[in-house]
DNA sequence: GGGGATAGTGTAACATTTTCAAAAATTCGG
DNA sequence: CCGAATTTTTGAAAATGTTACACTATCCCC
């Protein structure tokens, strides 16, 4: 029998939100994790998470957490993944965890209370056993990221404002776990007309050595217009 | 400050699951809706929903609902969409609704308690104002369906075991809200090698009139093998 | 057996993707 | 300052995939 809205619900569940935060260090996609100081997961890593206050919006809770971690408000790109409710049962009752994910430029963030929570970036190919059901959440987030990267130019959110095509290619190869032909990659990116040639070169000495490469930025305004008309980034 | 798992949660939320059930009648994709008999939404349509019993799995709750509605267990294809928690607040407290969706062959189901709940199929292009935040959920489900239809041959789950290419094309055109050239559609489908030619014809007299068309079924076993190797159905 | 309606079929133009290698720019060390 | 090493940049040809397009075949009904 369907019992909605005829039946009475039992208000006995607690809500938490977790954030899968992806950052990029130039070679690896990384996930931000905290270290637990409490039984039964003492010492284990887990996703940044918080319990919801009464009547707090799910997304707002995720945004608050983001701000606590990085000191600035992320304007748009937090997305809900799913509700996860299988594994973790708090001694006091059931907890449903609503997981979100976000992409950050590592060049942007300011660590604030990271020491206190013993937080660290972990390469997403080397995630250890996590507390609660957080491995399942990270796995789900990786798949979502892969899909998003294919259809939307989210990759740009992981790089500094000025980047080289080489960096962009490494990012896409890392996220999609495949390699691209360099010439084809550049062709495809130029065809989008979403790259702005900054007409200056990165300092060769600074990163590796040798020939400095052209710097580009992402034409966000143009993309906004194209998106409205149903543009697919397409990889 | 992150307060997880250090802080104490408050167990004051109720959980419900809703199901967006898509069926196909040969011309329209439809969504199964029930009619509310209670204020403040008396008379309004809403998605089949139920409150979770304590410690019941989210997916299990969705499956129970499915069985209540159709009298059989759907083996696989129920998928969680998201948690929705914005709009509806029960007088007794907060309710978080975890929405799922599923695809059904309308030829399979046995209506059981439908009259009692005043249930009806509604074409998904003509969904009226629904109770709670269920319009938002249906919208989300439609987008998910579109994405799934493109990458996975879920369309076959909406047709009878034996179907014609014409039926299949109408289904894809409806779900993706675009039209296909008949010859190109057939070419693409044959190239997948996932169609089994049943070497018999539909009875022309039965549906419309005129020339009876070839019947096909979907090669599920072959698809399972191809899926493991990372096959994308691709539209 | 003729008219009406839907099923079924192939080809050519066009677009996209893939494959592949050599030259130009810069740094470093001697 | 020059040569070796390293990285960036660039294009053309072949293969593959996509799109556009119109007539014949079959069956039912009258």
Coordinates of C-alpha atoms (C1' of nucleotides) in Angstrom, one line a residue:
Chain A
X1 CA 0.0 0.0 0.0
X2 CA 1.2 3.5 -0.8
X3 CA 1.2 5.4 2.4
X4 CA 1.9 9.0 1.3
X5 CA 0.7 11.4 2.3
X6 CA -1.9 9.4 4.2
X7 CA 0.4 7.8 6.8
X8 CA 2.4 9.5 9.4
X9 CA 6.2 9.6 9.0
X10 CA 8.6 8.9 11.9
X11 CA 11.0 11.7 12.4
X12 CA 14.0 9.7 13.5
X13 CA 16.7 10.3 10.9
X14 CA 19.7 12.7 10.9
X15 CA 21.1 14.3 7.8
X16 CA 24.6 15.0 6.9
X17 CA 26.3 16.4 3.7
X18 CA 29.6 15.3 2.4
X19 CA 31.8 17.0 -0.2
X20 CA 34.0 15.3 -2.7
X21 CA 36.4 18.0 -3.6
X22 CA 38.5 17.5 -6.7
X23 CA 41.7 19.5 -7.2
X24 CA 44.4 19.2 -9.8
X25 CA 48.1 19.6 -9.2
X26 CA 49.3 19.4 -12.8
X27 CA 49.7 15.7 -12.8
X28 CA 47.0 14.1 -10.7
X29 CA 43.4 14.7 -9.8
X30 CA 43.2 14.8 -6.0
X31 CA 40.5 14.5 -3.4
X32 CA 40.5 16.4 -0.2
X33 CA 40.2 14.2 2.9
X34 CA 40.2 14.7 6.6
X35 CA 41.4 12.4 9.3
X36 CA 39.0 11.0 11.9
X37 CA 39.9 11.4 15.6
X38 CA 37.2 9.2 16.9
X39 CA 36.3 5.6 17.3
X40 CA 35.3 3.5 15.5
X41 CA 37.2 5.1 12.7
X42 CA 40.1 6.7 14.6
X43 CA 42.9 7.5 12.2
X44 CA 40.9 6.7 9.1
X45 CA 40.4 9.3 6.3
X46 CA 37.0 10.5 5.4
X47 CA 35.3 13.1 3.3
X48 CA 34.6 16.6 4.7
X49 CA 31.2 16.3 6.2
X50 CA 28.8 18.0 8.5
X51 CA 25.4 17.4 10.1
X52 CA 22.6 19.6 8.9
X53 CA 21.0 22.0 11.2
X54 CA 17.3 21.9 11.4
X55 CA 15.7 23.2 8.2
X56 CA 19.0 23.9 6.5
X57 CA 19.0 23.4 2.8
X58 CA 21.1 20.5 1.5
X59 CA 23.0 22.6 -1.0
X60 CA 23.4 25.4 1.5
X61 CA 25.1 23.0 3.9
X62 CA 27.5 21.9 1.2
X63 CA 28.2 25.5 0.4
X64 CA 28.9 26.4 4.0
X65 CA 31.3 23.6 4.2
X66 CA 33.0 24.8 1.1
X67 CA 33.5 28.2 2.5
X68 CA 34.8 26.9 5.8
X69 CA 37.4 24.9 3.9
X70 CA 38.6 27.5 1.4
X71 CA 37.6 30.9 2.8
X72 CA 35.7 31.9 -0.3
X73 CA 32.3 31.3 -1.8
X74 CA 32.2 29.1 -4.8
X75 CA 29.8 30.8 -7.1
X76 CA 28.2 27.9 -9.0
X77 CA 29.8 24.5 -9.4
X78 CA 28.6 22.4 -6.5
X79 CA 26.4 19.6 -7.5
X80 CA 24.5 17.0 -5.6
X81 CA 25.5 13.4 -6.3
X82 CA 23.1 11.1 -4.4
X83 CA 21.8 10.2 -1.0
X84 CA 23.8 7.4 0.6
X85 CA 22.3 5.6 3.5
X86 CA 23.5 2.1 3.5
X87 CA 26.4 1.7 5.8
X88 CA 26.9 4.2 8.5
X89 CA 24.6 4.0 11.5
X90 CA 25.3 6.4 14.2
X91 CA 24.8 4.9 17.7
X92 CA 22.0 7.4 18.2
X93 CA 20.1 6.4 15.1
X94 CA 20.2 6.4 11.4
X95 CA 22.1 9.0 9.4
X96 CA 21.5 9.7 5.7
X97 CA 24.4 11.3 4.0
X98 CA 23.7 13.5 0.9
X99 CA 26.9 13.7 -1.1
X100 CA 28.0 16.6 -3.3
X101 CA 31.0 17.3 -5.4
X102 CA 32.9 20.4 -6.4
X103 CA 35.9 21.3 -8.5
X104 CA 38.5 23.7 -7.2
X105 CA 41.5 25.5 -8.6
X106 CA 44.3 24.6 -6.2
X107 CA 45.9 28.0 -6.9
X108 CA 42.8 29.6 -5.4
X109 CA 42.3 28.1 -2.0
X110 CA 43.5 29.4 1.3
X111 CA 43.9 26.6 3.9
X112 CA 42.3 27.8 7.1
X113 CA 41.4 25.1 9.6
X114 CA 43.2 22.4 7.8
X115 CA 45.7 21.5 10.4
X116 CA 43.1 21.1 13.0
X117 CA 41.2 18.6 10.9
X118 CA 44.4 17.0 9.6
X119 CA 43.3 17.5 6.0
X120 CA 45.2 16.4 3.0
X121 CA 45.0 16.0 -0.8
X122 CA 45.1 12.4 -1.9
X123 CA 45.5 11.4 -5.6
X124 CA 42.3 9.9 -6.8
X125 CA 44.0 6.8 -8.1
X126 CA 45.4 6.1 -4.6
X127 CA 42.4 6.5 -2.3
X128 CA 42.8 4.3 0.8
X129 CA 40.1 2.6 2.7
X130 CA 37.9 5.4 4.1
X131 CA 35.7 5.7 7.0
X132 CA 31.9 5.1 6.7
X133 CA 30.8 4.4 3.1
X134 CA 33.0 7.1 1.7
X135 CA 34.8 4.9 -0.7
X136 CA 31.5 4.3 -2.4
X137 CA 30.8 8.0 -2.6
X138 CA 34.2 8.8 -4.1
X139 CA 33.7 6.1 -6.7
X140 CA 30.4 7.5 -7.6
X141 CA 31.9 11.0 -7.8
X142 CA 34.7 9.9 -10.1
X143 CA 32.1 8.5 -12.5
X144 CA 30.1 11.7 -12.4
X145 CA 33.2 13.8 -13.0
X146 CA 34.0 11.7 -16.1
X147 CA 30.6 12.2 -17.5
X148 CA 30.6 15.9 -16.8
X149 CA 34.1 16.4 -18.2
X150 CA 32.8 14.9 -21.5
X151 CA 29.8 17.2 -21.9
X152 CA 30.7 20.4 -20.2
X153 CA 34.1 22.2 -20.1
X154 CA 34.3 21.7 -16.3
X155 CA 38.0 21.0 -16.8
X156 CA 38.7 24.7 -16.9
X157 CA 37.5 25.0 -13.3
X158 CA 40.4 22.9 -12.2
X159 CA 43.2 25.0 -13.8
X160 CA 44.4 28.5 -13.0
X161 CA 42.9 31.3 -15.1
X162 CA 45.9 31.2 -17.4
X163 CA 47.0 27.8 -18.6
X164 CA 48.8 26.0 -21.4
X165 CA 47.3 23.5 -23.8
X166 CA 49.7 21.0 -22.4
X167 CA 48.2 21.4 -18.9
X168 CA 44.7 21.1 -20.2
X169 CA 45.5 18.0 -22.1
X170 CA 47.1 16.3 -19.0
X171 CA 44.0 17.2 -17.1
X172 CA 41.7 15.7 -19.6
X173 CA 43.8 12.6 -19.9
X174 CA 43.9 12.2 -16.2
X175 CA 40.2 12.7 -15.7
X176 CA 39.1 10.4 -18.5
X177 CA 41.9 7.9 -18.0
X178 CA 42.9 7.8 -21.6
X179 CA 45.5 9.6 -23.8
X180 CA 44.9 11.9 -26.7
X181 CA 46.9 12.7 -29.8
X182 CA 48.4 16.1 -29.3
X183 CA 47.5 17.6 -32.6
X184 CA 44.0 16.3 -32.5
X185 CA 43.5 17.6 -29.0
X186 CA 44.6 21.1 -30.0
X187 CA 42.4 21.0 -33.1
X188 CA 39.4 20.0 -31.1
X189 CA 39.9 22.7 -28.5
X190 CA 40.5 25.4 -31.0
X191 CA 37.4 24.5 -32.9
X192 CA 35.3 25.2 -29.8
X193 CA 36.4 28.9 -30.1
X194 CA 36.2 29.0 -26.3
X195 CA 40.0 29.6 -25.8
X196 CA 41.4 33.1 -25.6
X197 CA 45.0 33.3 -26.8
X198 CA 46.6 35.6 -24.2
X199 CA 49.5 36.2 -26.6
X200 CA 52.1 35.6 -24.0
X201 CA 54.2 32.7 -23.0
X202 CA 54.7 30.8 -19.8
X203 CA 58.1 31.1 -18.4
X204 CA 60.0 28.0 -19.5
X205 CA 62.4 28.2 -16.5
X206 CA 59.6 28.3 -14.0
X207 CA 58.0 24.9 -14.4
X208 CA 60.1 22.4 -16.5
X209 CA 62.7 23.8 -18.8
X210 CA 62.9 24.7 -22.4
X211 CA 60.5 26.3 -24.7
X212 CA 57.8 28.3 -23.0
X213 CA 54.3 27.6 -24.1
X214 CA 51.5 29.8 -25.1
X215 CA 49.0 30.8 -22.4
X216 CA 45.3 30.7 -22.8
X217 CA 42.2 31.5 -20.8
X218 CA 38.7 30.2 -21.1
X219 CA 36.0 32.4 -22.7
X220 CA 33.4 32.0 -20.0
X221 CA 31.0 34.7 -21.4
X222 CA 30.9 33.0 -24.8
X223 CA 30.4 29.6 -23.3
X224 CA 27.4 30.9 -21.3
X225 CA 25.8 32.0 -24.5
X226 CA 26.5 28.8 -26.3
X227 CA 25.3 26.7 -23.4
X228 CA 21.9 28.4 -23.6
X229 CA 21.6 27.2 -27.2
X230 CA 22.3 23.7 -26.2
X231 CA 25.9 23.3 -26.9
X232 CA 27.7 20.1 -26.0
X233 CA 31.4 20.3 -25.3
X234 CA 31.9 16.7 -26.6
X235 CA 34.9 14.5 -26.0
Chain B
X1 CA 34.2 24.0 11.6
X2 CA 33.6 20.6 10.3
X3 CA 31.6 18.7 12.9
X4 CA 31.7 15.2 11.7
X5 CA 32.0 12.8 13.3
X6 CA 32.8 14.9 16.4
X7 CA 29.5 16.6 16.8
X8 CA 26.2 15.0 17.7
X9 CA 23.5 14.9 15.0
X10 CA 19.9 15.6 15.7
X11 CA 17.6 12.8 14.7
X12 CA 14.6 14.8 13.6
X13 CA 14.1 14.1 9.9
X14 CA 11.7 11.7 8.1
X15 CA 12.6 9.9 4.9
X16 CA 10.4 9.1 2.0
X17 CA 11.1 7.6 -1.4
X18 CA 9.3 8.5 -4.6
X19 CA 9.3 6.6 -7.9
X20 CA 9.2 8.2 -11.3
X21 CA 7.8 5.4 -13.4
X22 CA 8.1 5.7 -17.1
X23 CA 5.9 3.6 -19.4
X24 CA 5.4 3.7 -23.1
X25 CA 2.2 3.2 -24.9
X26 CA 3.5 3.2 -28.5
X27 CA 3.2 6.9 -29.0
X28 CA 3.9 8.6 -25.7
X29 CA 6.2 8.2 -22.8
X30 CA 4.0 8.3 -19.7
X31 CA 4.5 8.8 -16.0
X32 CA 2.5 7.0 -13.4
X33 CA 0.8 9.4 -10.9
X34 CA -1.5 9.0 -7.9
X35 CA -4.2 11.4 -6.7
X36 CA -4.0 12.9 -3.3
X37 CA -7.0 12.7 -1.0
X38 CA -5.6 15.0 1.7
X39 CA -5.1 18.6 2.4
X40 CA -3.3 20.7 1.5
X41 CA -3.0 18.9 -1.8
X42 CA -6.4 17.3 -2.0
X43 CA -7.1 16.3 -5.6
X44 CA -3.6 17.0 -6.9
X45 CA -1.5 14.4 -8.6
X46 CA 1.8 13.2 -7.1
X47 CA 4.4 10.5 -7.6
X48 CA 4.0 7.1 -5.9
X49 CA 5.8 7.6 -2.6
X50 CA 6.1 6.0 0.8
X51 CA 7.8 6.8 4.1
X52 CA 10.7 4.6 5.0
X53 CA 10.4 2.3 7.9
X54 CA 13.3 2.5 10.4
X55 CA 16.5 1.1 9.0
X56 CA 15.0 0.3 5.6
X57 CA 17.3 0.7 2.7
X58 CA 16.5 3.5 0.3
X59 CA 16.6 1.2 -2.8
X60 CA 14.6 -1.5 -1.0
X61 CA 11.9 1.0 -0.3
X62 CA 11.7 1.9 -3.9
X63 CA 11.6 -1.8 -4.9
X64 CA 8.8 -2.5 -2.4
X65 CA 6.8 0.3 -3.9
X66 CA 7.4 -1.1 -7.4
X67 CA 6.2 -4.5 -6.4
X68 CA 3.1 -3.0 -4.7
X69 CA 2.3 -1.3 -7.9
X70 CA 3.0 -3.9 -10.5
X71 CA 2.8 -7.2 -8.6
X72 CA 6.2 -8.4 -9.8
X73 CA 9.8 -7.6 -8.8
X74 CA 11.8 -5.6 -11.3
X75 CA 15.1 -7.3 -11.5
X76 CA 17.5 -4.4 -12.1
X77 CA 16.5 -1.1 -13.5
X78 CA 15.7 1.1 -10.6
X79 CA 18.1 4.0 -10.2
X80 CA 18.3 6.7 -7.5
X81 CA 18.0 10.2 -8.8
X82 CA 18.7 12.6 -6.0
X83 CA 17.6 13.7 -2.6
X84 CA 15.0 16.5 -2.7
X85 CA 14.5 18.4 0.4
X86 CA 13.5 21.9 -0.5
X87 CA 9.9 22.4 -0.6
X88 CA 7.8 20.0 1.3
X89 CA 7.7 20.3 5.1
X90 CA 5.4 18.0 6.9
X91 CA 3.6 19.6 9.8
X92 CA 5.4 17.2 12.1
X93 CA 8.9 18.1 10.8
X94 CA 11.2 17.9 7.9
X95 CA 10.9 15.3 5.2
X96 CA 13.6 14.4 2.8
X97 CA 12.4 12.7 -0.3
X98 CA 14.9 10.4 -2.1
X99 CA 13.6 10.1 -5.7
X100 CA 14.2 7.1 -7.9
X101 CA 13.1 6.2 -11.4
X102 CA 12.3 3.0 -13.3
X103 CA 11.2 1.9 -16.8
X104 CA 8.4 -0.5 -17.3
X105 CA 6.9 -2.4 -20.2
X106 CA 3.3 -1.5 -20.1
X107 CA 2.5 -4.9 -21.5
X108 CA 3.9 -6.5 -18.3
X109 CA 2.2 -4.8 -15.4
X110 CA -0.8 -6.0 -13.5
X111 CA -2.7 -3.1 -11.9
X112 CA -3.4 -4.2 -8.4
X113 CA -4.4 -1.4 -6.0
X114 CA -4.6 1.3 -8.6
X115 CA -8.2 2.3 -8.2
X116 CA -7.8 2.7 -4.5
X117 CA -5.0 5.3 -5.1
X118 CA -6.7 6.7 -8.2
X119 CA -3.6 6.1 -10.2
X120 CA -3.2 7.1 -13.8
X121 CA -0.6 7.3 -16.6
X122 CA 0.0 10.8 -17.8
X123 CA 1.9 11.7 -20.9
X124 CA 5.2 13.2 -19.9
X125 CA 4.7 16.2 -22.1
X126 CA 1.5 17.1 -20.3
X127 CA 2.4 16.8 -16.6
X128 CA 0.1 19.2 -14.6
X129 CA 1.1 21.0 -11.4
X130 CA 1.9 18.2 -9.0
X131 CA 1.8 18.2 -5.2
X132 CA 4.9 18.8 -3.1
X133 CA 8.0 19.4 -5.2
X134 CA 7.2 16.6 -7.6
X135 CA 7.3 18.7 -10.7
X136 CA 11.0 19.3 -10.0
X137 CA 11.6 15.6 -9.6
X138 CA 9.8 14.7 -12.8
X139 CA 11.8 17.3 -14.7
X140 CA 15.0 15.8 -13.2
X141 CA 14.0 12.3 -14.1
X142 CA 13.2 13.3 -17.7
X143 CA 16.7 14.7 -18.1
X144 CA 18.2 11.6 -16.6
X145 CA 16.2 9.4 -18.9
X146 CA 17.4 11.3 -21.9
X147 CA 21.0 10.9 -20.9
X148 CA 20.5 7.2 -20.2
X149 CA 18.7 6.6 -23.5
X150 CA 21.7 8.0 -25.4
X151 CA 24.3 5.9 -23.7
X152 CA 22.6 2.7 -22.8
X153 CA 19.9 0.7 -24.7
X154 CA 17.4 1.3 -21.9
X155 CA 14.8 1.9 -24.6
X156 CA 14.4 -1.8 -25.0
X157 CA 13.1 -2.0 -21.4
X158 CA 10.1 0.0 -22.4
X159 CA 8.9 -2.2 -25.3
X160 CA 7.5 -5.7 -25.3
X161 CA 10.0 -8.5 -25.8
X162 CA 9.1 -8.6 -29.4
X163 CA 8.9 -5.3 -31.1
X164 CA 9.2 -3.7 -34.6
X165 CA 11.9 -1.2 -35.6
X166 CA 9.1 1.3 -36.2
X167 CA 8.1 1.0 -32.5
X168 CA 11.7 1.4 -31.4
X169 CA 12.1 4.5 -33.6
X170 CA 9.0 6.1 -32.2
X171 CA 10.2 5.4 -28.7
X172 CA 13.6 7.0 -29.3
X173 CA 12.1 9.9 -31.1
X174 CA 9.8 10.5 -28.1
X175 CA 12.4 10.1 -25.5
X176 CA 14.9 12.3 -27.2
X177 CA 12.4 14.8 -28.6
X178 CA 13.8 14.7 -32.1
X179 CA 13.2 12.8 -35.3
X180 CA 15.4 10.3 -37.1
X181 CA 15.7 9.4 -40.7
X182 CA 14.2 5.9 -41.0
X183 CA 17.0 4.5 -43.1
X184 CA 19.8 5.9 -40.9
X185 CA 18.0 4.7 -37.8
X186 CA 17.8 1.2 -39.0
X187 CA 21.4 1.3 -40.2
X188 CA 22.6 2.4 -36.8
X189 CA 20.6 -0.2 -34.9
X190 CA 21.7 -3.1 -37.1
X191 CA 25.3 -2.0 -36.7
X192 CA 25.0 -2.6 -33.0
X193 CA 24.4 -6.3 -33.7
X194 CA 22.2 -6.3 -30.6
X195 CA 18.9 -7.0 -32.5
X196 CA 17.8 -10.5 -33.0
X197 CA 15.7 -11.0 -36.1
X198 CA 12.8 -13.2 -35.0
X199 CA 12.0 -14.1 -38.6
X200 CA 8.4 -13.5 -38.2
X201 CA 6.1 -10.7 -38.8
X202 CA 3.7 -8.7 -36.7
X203 CA 0.1 -9.3 -37.6
X204 CA -0.8 -6.3 -39.8
X205 CA -4.4 -6.6 -38.8
X206 CA -3.7 -6.4 -35.1
X207 CA -2.4 -2.8 -34.8
X208 CA -3.2 -0.7 -37.8
X209 CA -3.6 -2.3 -41.2
X210 CA -1.3 -2.9 -44.0
X211 CA 2.0 -4.6 -44.3
X212 CA 3.1 -6.5 -41.2
X213 CA 6.5 -5.6 -40.0
X214 CA 9.4 -7.7 -39.0
X215 CA 9.7 -8.5 -35.3
X216 CA 13.0 -8.2 -33.3
X217 CA 14.1 -8.9 -29.8
X218 CA 17.0 -7.4 -27.9
X219 CA 20.1 -9.6 -27.5
X220 CA 20.6 -9.1 -23.7
X221 CA 23.3 -11.6 -23.2
X222 CA 25.5 -10.1 -26.0
X223 CA 24.9 -6.6 -24.6
X224 CA 26.1 -7.7 -21.1
X225 CA 29.4 -8.9 -22.6
X226 CA 29.8 -5.7 -24.6
X227 CA 29.0 -3.5 -21.7
X228 CA 31.8 -5.1 -19.6
X229 CA 34.2 -4.0 -22.3
X230 CA 33.0 -0.4 -22.1
X231 CA 30.5 -0.3 -25.0
X232 CA 28.6 2.9 -25.5
X233 CA 25.3 2.7 -27.2
X234 CA 25.5 6.1 -28.7
X235 CA 22.9 8.3 -30.2
Chain C
dG1 C1' -7.6 -6.0 -58.7
dG2 C1' -6.8 -1.2 -57.6
dG3 C1' -6.0 2.3 -53.9
dG4 C1' -4.2 3.4 -49.6
dA5 C1' -0.9 2.9 -46.1
dT6 C1' 3.2 1.4 -43.9
dA7 C1' 7.6 -1.4 -44.3
dG8 C1' 11.8 -1.8 -46.3
dT9 C1' 16.0 -0.7 -49.0
dG10 C1' 21.2 2.0 -51.1
dT11 C1' 24.1 5.6 -52.5
dA12 C1' 26.5 9.9 -52.7
dA13 C1' 28.0 14.2 -50.3
dC14 C1' 29.6 15.8 -46.3
dA15 C1' 31.7 15.9 -41.7
dT16 C1' 34.4 14.0 -38.2
dT17 C1' 38.1 11.3 -36.4
dT18 C1' 42.4 9.1 -36.7
dT19 C1' 47.0 8.5 -38.0
dC20 C1' 51.4 10.1 -38.6
dA21 C1' 56.6 13.4 -38.6
dA22 C1' 59.3 17.3 -39.1
dA23 C1' 60.5 22.1 -38.0
dA24 C1' 60.9 25.9 -34.6
dA25 C1' 61.9 27.8 -30.1
dT26 C1' 64.2 27.7 -26.0
dT27 C1' 67.4 25.9 -22.3
dC28 C1' 71.6 24.0 -20.6
dG29 C1' 76.3 22.7 -20.4
dG30 C1' 80.7 22.9 -22.2
Chain D
dC1 C1' 78.7 31.0 -28.2
dC2 C1' 77.5 26.7 -30.1
dG3 C1' 75.7 22.1 -30.2
dA4 C1' 72.7 18.8 -27.8
dA5 C1' 68.5 18.1 -25.5
dT6 C1' 63.8 19.1 -24.7
dT7 C1' 59.3 20.8 -25.5
dT8 C1' 56.0 23.3 -28.5
dT9 C1' 53.8 23.8 -32.6
dT10 C1' 51.9 22.8 -37.0
dG11 C1' 49.1 19.9 -41.6
dA12 C1' 47.8 16.7 -44.8
dA13 C1' 45.9 12.2 -46.2
dA14 C1' 43.0 8.1 -45.1
dA15 C1' 39.4 6.1 -42.7
dT16 C1' 35.3 6.3 -40.5
dG17 C1' 30.9 8.0 -39.4
dT18 C1' 26.9 11.0 -40.4
dT19 C1' 23.4 13.1 -43.2
dA20 C1' 20.3 13.7 -46.9
dC21 C1' 17.3 11.8 -50.0
dA22 C1' 13.0 8.6 -53.0
dC23 C1' 11.4 4.7 -54.7
dT24 C1' 9.6 -0.3 -54.5
dA25 C1' 7.3 -4.1 -51.9
dT26 C1' 3.7 -5.9 -49.3
dC27 C1' -0.5 -6.3 -47.3
dC28 C1' -5.4 -4.9 -46.2
dC29 C1' -9.6 -3.3 -47.6
dC30 C1' -13.0 -2.3 -50.6

